[in-house]
């Protein structure tokens, strides 16, 4: 029964799963290569010759690929920000029937590893409906689809949801700092390099997540962004024409028993306003946090009436908020608790 259902689900979602081909103009690559001074001229010249040999008739050089999936009949494509991260690149969407379409970046999530393209065509496209990732259960059967290894288009793997609300430490793209990503779905469905950006679907053929990463040192451990994160981004695009993410404007670490003991804190929960990376500002100038007087070494205990813990971080709470919302915030400052209100700003 599972096998028959698996085949029908794959048949349903495959037409809306795409390969994203990333290209760059050879002349632009040549300019960039010439500006690099820390490699030998002979190596630089060989690299330029190789790139020129790879250029197509329009002078475009393929520099990468990834996966994505269509989420609206107008041709909006969801993928990862680490794939769709540069407005200077040229993006081509390749569908399962072999057709190619030019596409443009319409939005990049400033927080999560999510980006969206719009296919430049007036056709109506098959698309994958978005499920509600809040309702997911351990053991649910799932299917991951993508462009495995950047070579094998339409690769399908099946598995189950093996974990919820997972956290990993990762760098979303080369311009981003290393950060902890919370709230991920863990699956044993194979997610290979190149599968990133493709959909994780349930047995109804609905997207429950966007595939993002694997643990390279372990087998059968892959991670997916819950689709509800991306649903809010899609709503923002339709409403504002961009993704709007609320923020406080502080760097912090979540307090647990280990952090409490390490810094000799009075509580084992909350967000400790400190930055273990000295090159970042702890409190962003002119941010909502600065405006209400949050200081270094304060502990934010609650936001929007919710206690801040490892399981419910500031980021998790902000997912349910909008830019401009006025929320209650409880802070521990110099050993004393006080409560005030904060107007959430927009993260750029």
Short mmCIF file of C-alpha atoms in Angstrom, two decimals:
data_model
loop_
_atom_site.label_atom_id
_atom_site.label_comp_id
_atom_site.label_asym_id
_atom_site.label_seq_id
_atom_site.Cartn_x
_atom_site.Cartn_y
_atom_site.Cartn_z
CA UNK A 1 0.00 0.00 0.00
CA UNK A 2 2.80 2.40 0.96
CA UNK A 3 4.63 1.65 -2.31
CA UNK A 4 1.57 2.37 -4.45
CA UNK A 5 0.87 5.60 -2.57
CA UNK A 6 4.53 6.59 -2.86
CA UNK A 7 4.42 6.29 -6.65
CA UNK A 8 1.23 8.37 -6.92
CA UNK A 9 2.62 11.12 -4.65
CA UNK A 10 5.85 11.33 -6.66
CA UNK A 11 3.85 11.54 -9.89
CA UNK A 12 1.82 14.38 -8.38
CA UNK A 13 4.69 16.56 -7.10
CA UNK A 14 7.49 15.90 -9.58
CA UNK A 15 6.21 18.32 -12.28
CA UNK A 16 6.48 21.18 -9.76
CA UNK A 17 9.99 20.26 -8.58
CA UNK A 18 12.73 22.10 -10.47
CA UNK A 19 16.48 22.32 -10.93
CA UNK A 20 17.95 25.80 -10.54
CA UNK A 21 20.96 26.46 -12.76
CA UNK A 22 23.20 29.33 -11.62
CA UNK A 23 25.28 31.17 -14.23
CA UNK A 24 27.48 34.26 -14.39
CA UNK A 25 28.64 36.42 -17.26
CA UNK A 26 32.22 35.48 -18.21
CA UNK A 27 33.27 39.14 -18.39
CA UNK A 28 32.13 39.65 -14.78
CA UNK A 29 34.01 36.55 -13.66
CA UNK A 30 37.08 37.79 -15.52
CA UNK A 31 36.96 41.13 -13.69
CA UNK A 32 36.61 39.38 -10.35
CA UNK A 33 39.49 36.99 -11.09
CA UNK A 34 41.79 39.86 -12.11
CA UNK A 35 41.15 41.59 -8.78
CA UNK A 36 42.43 38.57 -6.84
CA UNK A 37 46.06 39.15 -5.85
CA UNK A 38 46.84 36.19 -3.58
CA UNK A 39 47.23 33.52 -6.30
CA UNK A 40 49.98 33.03 -8.86
CA UNK A 41 49.35 34.63 -12.30
CA UNK A 42 49.78 31.26 -14.04
CA UNK A 43 47.04 29.69 -11.92
CA UNK A 44 44.79 32.70 -12.44
CA UNK A 45 45.25 32.60 -16.22
CA UNK A 46 44.51 28.86 -16.37
CA UNK A 47 41.32 29.40 -14.38
CA UNK A 48 40.24 32.16 -16.78
CA UNK A 49 40.91 29.93 -19.81
CA UNK A 50 38.88 27.13 -18.25
CA UNK A 51 35.99 29.50 -17.57
CA UNK A 52 36.09 30.84 -21.11
CA UNK A 53 35.94 27.28 -22.49
CA UNK A 54 32.84 26.65 -20.35
CA UNK A 55 30.99 29.77 -21.51
CA UNK A 56 27.91 29.28 -23.71
CA UNK A 57 27.08 31.27 -26.85
CA UNK A 58 25.78 34.14 -24.70
CA UNK A 59 28.99 34.25 -22.67
CA UNK A 60 27.40 32.72 -19.57
CA UNK A 61 29.33 30.27 -17.38
CA UNK A 62 27.53 27.76 -15.20
CA UNK A 63 28.83 28.17 -11.64
CA UNK A 64 26.42 26.04 -9.64
CA UNK A 65 23.02 24.43 -9.27
CA UNK A 66 20.44 23.48 -6.69
CA UNK A 67 16.85 22.48 -6.27
CA UNK A 68 13.57 24.29 -5.79
CA UNK A 69 9.83 23.83 -6.15
CA UNK A 70 6.98 25.86 -7.61
CA UNK A 71 4.44 27.08 -5.03
CA UNK A 72 2.04 29.16 -7.12
CA UNK A 73 0.49 28.87 -10.60
CA UNK A 74 2.25 32.16 -11.49
CA UNK A 75 5.63 30.47 -11.12
CA UNK A 76 6.98 31.49 -7.70
CA UNK A 77 9.79 29.08 -6.79
CA UNK A 78 10.96 28.37 -3.23
CA UNK A 79 14.57 27.42 -2.58
CA UNK A 80 17.45 28.12 -0.18
CA UNK A 81 19.15 31.49 0.28
CA UNK A 82 22.56 29.82 0.09
CA UNK A 83 21.62 28.78 -3.48
CA UNK A 84 19.75 31.90 -4.57
CA UNK A 85 21.97 34.49 -2.89
CA UNK A 86 23.37 36.88 -5.50
CA UNK A 87 21.41 39.34 -7.64
CA UNK A 88 24.36 39.46 -10.07
CA UNK A 89 23.92 35.80 -11.00
CA UNK A 90 21.66 34.54 -13.76
CA UNK A 91 19.10 31.89 -12.74
CA UNK A 92 17.52 29.34 -15.05
CA UNK A 93 14.73 27.04 -13.89
CA UNK A 94 14.71 23.59 -15.50
CA UNK A 95 11.42 21.69 -15.20
CA UNK A 96 10.99 17.93 -15.32
CA UNK A 97 9.70 18.06 -18.91
CA UNK A 98 13.04 19.54 -20.01
CA UNK A 99 11.86 23.13 -20.49
CA UNK A 100 14.06 26.04 -19.38
CA UNK A 101 12.85 29.39 -18.05
CA UNK A 102 14.69 32.50 -16.95
CA UNK A 103 13.96 33.50 -13.35
CA UNK A 104 14.62 36.50 -11.10
CA UNK A 105 15.13 36.75 -7.35
CA UNK A 106 12.06 38.33 -5.76
CA UNK A 107 12.99 37.91 -2.10
CA UNK A 108 15.62 36.59 0.31
CA UNK A 109 14.77 35.89 3.93
CA UNK A 110 17.22 37.89 6.09
CA UNK A 111 17.02 35.32 8.90
CA UNK A 112 16.26 31.86 7.51
CA UNK A 113 17.82 29.91 4.64
CA UNK A 114 14.90 30.74 2.34
CA UNK A 115 14.78 32.58 -0.98
CA UNK A 116 12.24 32.88 -3.77
CA UNK A 117 12.47 33.23 -7.52
CA UNK A 118 9.81 34.22 -10.05
CA UNK A 119 9.80 32.45 -13.40
CA UNK A 120 9.72 35.04 -16.19
CA UNK A 121 6.87 33.54 -18.17
CA UNK A 122 3.10 34.05 -18.34
CA UNK A 123 2.33 30.32 -18.39
CA UNK A 124 0.37 28.69 -15.59
CA UNK A 125 2.58 26.19 -13.79
CA UNK A 126 1.88 23.06 -11.75
CA UNK A 127 2.60 23.79 -8.10
CA UNK A 128 2.91 22.07 -4.74
CA UNK A 129 0.46 22.98 -2.00
CA UNK A 130 1.91 23.95 1.37
CA UNK A 131 0.95 21.93 4.44
CA UNK A 132 0.90 22.98 8.11
CA UNK A 133 4.21 21.93 9.66
CA UNK A 134 2.92 22.55 13.20
CA UNK A 135 0.86 19.35 12.94
CA UNK A 136 3.78 17.04 12.08
CA UNK A 137 4.26 13.84 14.07
CA UNK A 138 7.31 11.65 14.62
CA UNK A 139 7.30 8.65 12.31
CA UNK A 140 5.30 10.27 9.50
CA UNK A 141 6.32 9.02 6.06
CA UNK A 142 7.95 11.67 3.88
CA UNK A 143 9.58 12.06 0.47
CA UNK A 144 12.57 14.27 -0.42
CA UNK A 145 13.03 15.35 -4.05
CA UNK A 146 15.85 17.26 -5.68
CA UNK A 147 18.86 17.50 -7.94
CA UNK A 148 21.18 15.08 -6.10
CA UNK A 149 24.89 15.93 -6.16
CA UNK A 150 24.06 18.72 -8.62
CA UNK A 151 24.02 16.06 -11.35
CA UNK A 152 21.09 13.67 -10.98
CA UNK A 153 17.88 15.58 -11.65
CA UNK A 154 14.59 14.35 -10.11
CA UNK A 155 16.21 12.18 -7.44
CA UNK A 156 13.62 10.85 -5.01
CA UNK A 157 14.18 9.34 -1.56
CA UNK A 158 11.67 8.18 1.05
CA UNK A 159 11.88 8.06 4.82
CA UNK A 160 10.22 9.24 7.99
CA UNK A 161 10.27 12.25 10.27
CA UNK A 162 12.83 11.20 12.85
CA UNK A 163 13.02 14.40 14.88
CA UNK A 164 11.27 17.74 15.45
CA UNK A 165 12.48 21.11 16.75
CA UNK A 166 16.12 20.25 16.08
CA UNK A 167 18.92 22.83 16.17
CA UNK A 168 22.15 22.89 14.16
CA UNK A 169 25.02 25.35 13.88
CA UNK A 170 25.65 26.43 10.30
CA UNK A 171 26.68 29.26 8.01
CA UNK A 172 23.77 29.98 5.65
CA UNK A 173 25.98 31.64 3.00
CA UNK A 174 29.46 33.10 2.65
CA UNK A 175 28.27 36.55 3.73
CA UNK A 176 26.52 35.34 6.89
CA UNK A 177 28.00 34.65 10.32
CA UNK A 178 27.89 31.15 11.75
CA UNK A 179 24.60 30.88 13.60
CA UNK A 180 22.35 28.40 15.35
CA UNK A 181 19.29 27.43 13.31
CA UNK A 182 16.35 26.33 15.43
CA UNK A 183 13.10 24.47 14.84
CA UNK A 184 14.30 22.11 12.11
CA UNK A 185 12.70 18.85 11.00
CA UNK A 186 15.05 15.86 11.06
CA UNK A 187 14.51 13.10 8.50
CA UNK A 188 16.23 9.90 7.43
CA UNK A 189 15.19 10.48 3.79
CA UNK A 190 18.45 10.98 1.88
CA UNK A 191 19.25 14.67 1.35
CA UNK A 192 22.36 14.88 -0.81
CA UNK A 193 24.33 17.95 -1.91
CA UNK A 194 22.23 19.48 -4.69
CA UNK A 195 18.98 18.25 -3.09
CA UNK A 196 19.13 21.40 -0.98
CA UNK A 197 16.23 23.71 -1.78
CA UNK A 198 13.96 20.87 -2.86
CA UNK A 199 10.74 19.95 -1.10
CA UNK A 200 10.09 17.47 1.68
CA UNK A 201 6.51 16.32 1.08
CA UNK A 202 3.98 14.27 3.02
CA UNK A 203 1.91 11.41 1.64
CA UNK A 204 -0.74 13.85 0.45
CA UNK A 205 1.81 15.47 -1.86
CA UNK A 206 1.96 18.67 0.21
CA UNK A 207 5.23 20.42 1.09
CA UNK A 208 6.06 20.21 4.78
CA UNK A 209 9.56 21.66 4.49
CA UNK A 210 12.49 22.91 2.41
CA UNK A 211 15.54 20.63 2.48
CA UNK A 212 18.65 22.41 3.70
CA UNK A 213 21.42 20.21 5.05
CA UNK A 214 22.93 16.86 5.91
CA UNK A 215 25.34 15.81 8.63
CA UNK A 216 28.27 14.72 6.46
CA UNK A 217 29.80 12.52 9.15
CA UNK A 218 26.62 10.52 9.77
CA UNK A 219 24.29 8.48 7.59
CA UNK A 220 20.54 9.08 7.33
CA UNK A 221 20.49 12.43 9.10
CA UNK A 222 19.08 15.31 7.07
CA UNK A 223 17.44 18.58 8.06
CA UNK A 224 14.55 20.55 6.64
CA UNK A 225 13.14 24.02 7.33
CA UNK A 226 9.47 23.75 8.40
CA UNK A 227 7.23 25.03 5.64
CA UNK A 228 5.37 27.40 7.98
CA UNK A 229 8.50 29.60 8.04
CA UNK A 230 8.30 29.93 4.26
CA UNK A 231 4.50 30.34 4.22
CA UNK A 232 4.82 33.55 6.20
CA UNK A 233 7.50 34.76 3.77
CA UNK A 234 5.17 34.02 0.84
CA UNK A 235 2.35 35.96 2.52
CA UNK A 236 4.73 38.92 3.03
CA UNK A 237 5.71 38.91 -0.64
CA UNK A 238 2.08 38.96 -1.75
CA UNK A 239 1.22 41.69 0.78
CA UNK A 240 4.33 43.92 0.82
CA UNK A 241 6.35 42.80 -2.21
CA UNK A 242 9.20 41.73 0.10
CA UNK A 243 9.92 39.58 3.16
CA UNK A 244 9.48 41.53 6.40
CA UNK A 245 11.10 40.05 9.50
CA UNK A 246 10.67 41.62 12.95
CA UNK A 247 13.68 41.93 15.25
CA UNK A 248 14.79 43.30 18.61
CA UNK A 249 18.35 44.28 17.71
CA UNK A 250 20.43 42.40 20.27
CA UNK A 251 22.95 39.58 20.20
CA UNK A 252 22.29 37.00 22.86
CA UNK A 253 22.78 33.44 23.98
CA UNK A 254 19.98 31.29 25.37
CA UNK A 255 20.42 30.56 29.07
CA UNK A 256 20.34 26.95 30.27
CA UNK A 257 21.99 25.23 33.24
CA UNK A 258 25.39 25.27 31.52
CA UNK A 259 25.25 28.98 30.65
CA UNK A 260 23.88 29.80 34.11
CA UNK A 261 26.88 28.13 35.76
CA UNK A 262 29.41 29.47 33.26
CA UNK A 263 28.40 33.13 33.75
CA UNK A 264 27.12 32.75 37.34
CA UNK A 265 23.61 33.91 36.42
CA UNK A 266 20.62 33.90 38.80
CA UNK A 267 18.27 32.05 36.38
CA UNK A 268 18.50 29.09 33.99
CA UNK A 269 16.26 30.49 31.25
CA UNK A 270 15.99 33.64 29.14
CA UNK A 271 18.22 35.38 26.59
CA UNK A 272 21.52 36.69 28.00
CA UNK A 273 22.48 39.89 26.17
CA UNK A 274 26.11 39.18 25.41
CA UNK A 275 28.14 38.31 22.35
CA UNK A 276 30.86 35.70 22.46
CA UNK A 277 32.09 37.01 19.06
CA UNK A 278 33.74 40.37 19.87
CA UNK A 279 33.59 41.69 16.29
CA UNK A 280 29.76 42.02 16.41
CA UNK A 281 27.85 44.79 18.15
CA UNK A 282 25.92 43.48 21.15
CA UNK A 283 23.11 46.02 20.85
CA UNK A 284 22.46 47.39 17.37
CA UNK A 285 22.36 51.23 17.30
CA UNK A 286 18.89 52.74 16.89
CA UNK A 287 17.28 49.31 17.25
CA UNK A 288 14.11 48.61 19.29
CA UNK A 289 16.30 47.10 22.03
CA UNK A 290 18.44 50.24 22.30
CA UNK A 291 15.37 52.48 22.30
CA UNK A 292 13.90 50.80 25.40
CA UNK A 293 17.26 50.80 27.19
CA UNK A 294 18.34 47.16 27.08
CA UNK A 295 21.96 46.90 28.23
CA UNK A 296 24.78 44.39 27.91
CA UNK A 297 24.43 41.54 30.45
CA UNK A 298 20.68 42.06 30.83
CA UNK A 299 18.61 38.88 30.62
CA UNK A 300 15.41 38.99 28.56
CA UNK A 301 13.11 36.66 30.48
CA UNK A 302 9.88 36.92 28.49
CA UNK A 303 8.68 38.31 25.17
CA UNK A 304 5.02 38.64 24.16
CA UNK A 305 4.02 36.90 27.37
CA UNK A 306 6.12 33.82 26.61
CA UNK A 307 9.03 32.51 28.68
CA UNK A 308 12.28 32.31 26.68
CA UNK A 309 13.93 28.88 26.77
CA UNK A 310 15.98 26.56 24.57
CA UNK A 311 12.68 25.17 23.27
CA UNK A 312 11.11 28.62 22.77
CA UNK A 313 13.74 31.12 21.65
CA UNK A 314 13.29 34.78 20.78
CA UNK A 315 13.45 33.75 17.12
CA UNK A 316 10.62 31.26 17.61
CA UNK A 317 8.44 33.90 19.27
CA UNK A 318 9.18 36.47 16.56
CA UNK A 319 8.00 34.00 13.89
CA UNK A 320 4.47 34.68 15.12
CA UNK A 321 4.94 38.48 15.21
CA UNK A 322 4.96 41.22 12.60
CA UNK A 323 7.02 44.36 12.07
CA UNK A 324 5.49 47.21 14.09
CA UNK A 325 3.86 44.98 16.70
CA UNK A 326 3.96 46.32 20.26
CA UNK A 327 4.83 43.48 22.65
CA UNK A 328 5.39 43.14 26.38
CA UNK A 329 8.97 42.31 27.35
CA UNK A 330 10.29 41.28 30.77
CA UNK A 331 13.94 42.00 31.55
CA UNK A 332 16.28 41.19 34.43
CA UNK A 333 18.61 44.17 34.88
CA UNK A 334 21.15 44.44 37.72
CA UNK A 335 19.30 41.79 39.68
CA UNK A 336 15.86 43.41 39.35
CA UNK A 337 13.00 42.41 37.06
CA UNK A 338 11.03 45.02 35.15
CA UNK A 339 8.41 44.86 32.41
CA UNK A 340 7.93 47.30 29.55
CA UNK A 341 6.76 47.33 25.94
CA UNK A 342 8.80 47.14 22.75
CA UNK A 343 7.82 48.02 19.17
CA UNK A 344 9.37 45.45 16.85
CA UNK A 345 11.57 46.80 14.06
CA UNK A 346 12.27 45.42 10.60
CA UNK A 347 15.37 43.32 10.09
CA UNK A 348 17.30 44.45 7.01
#
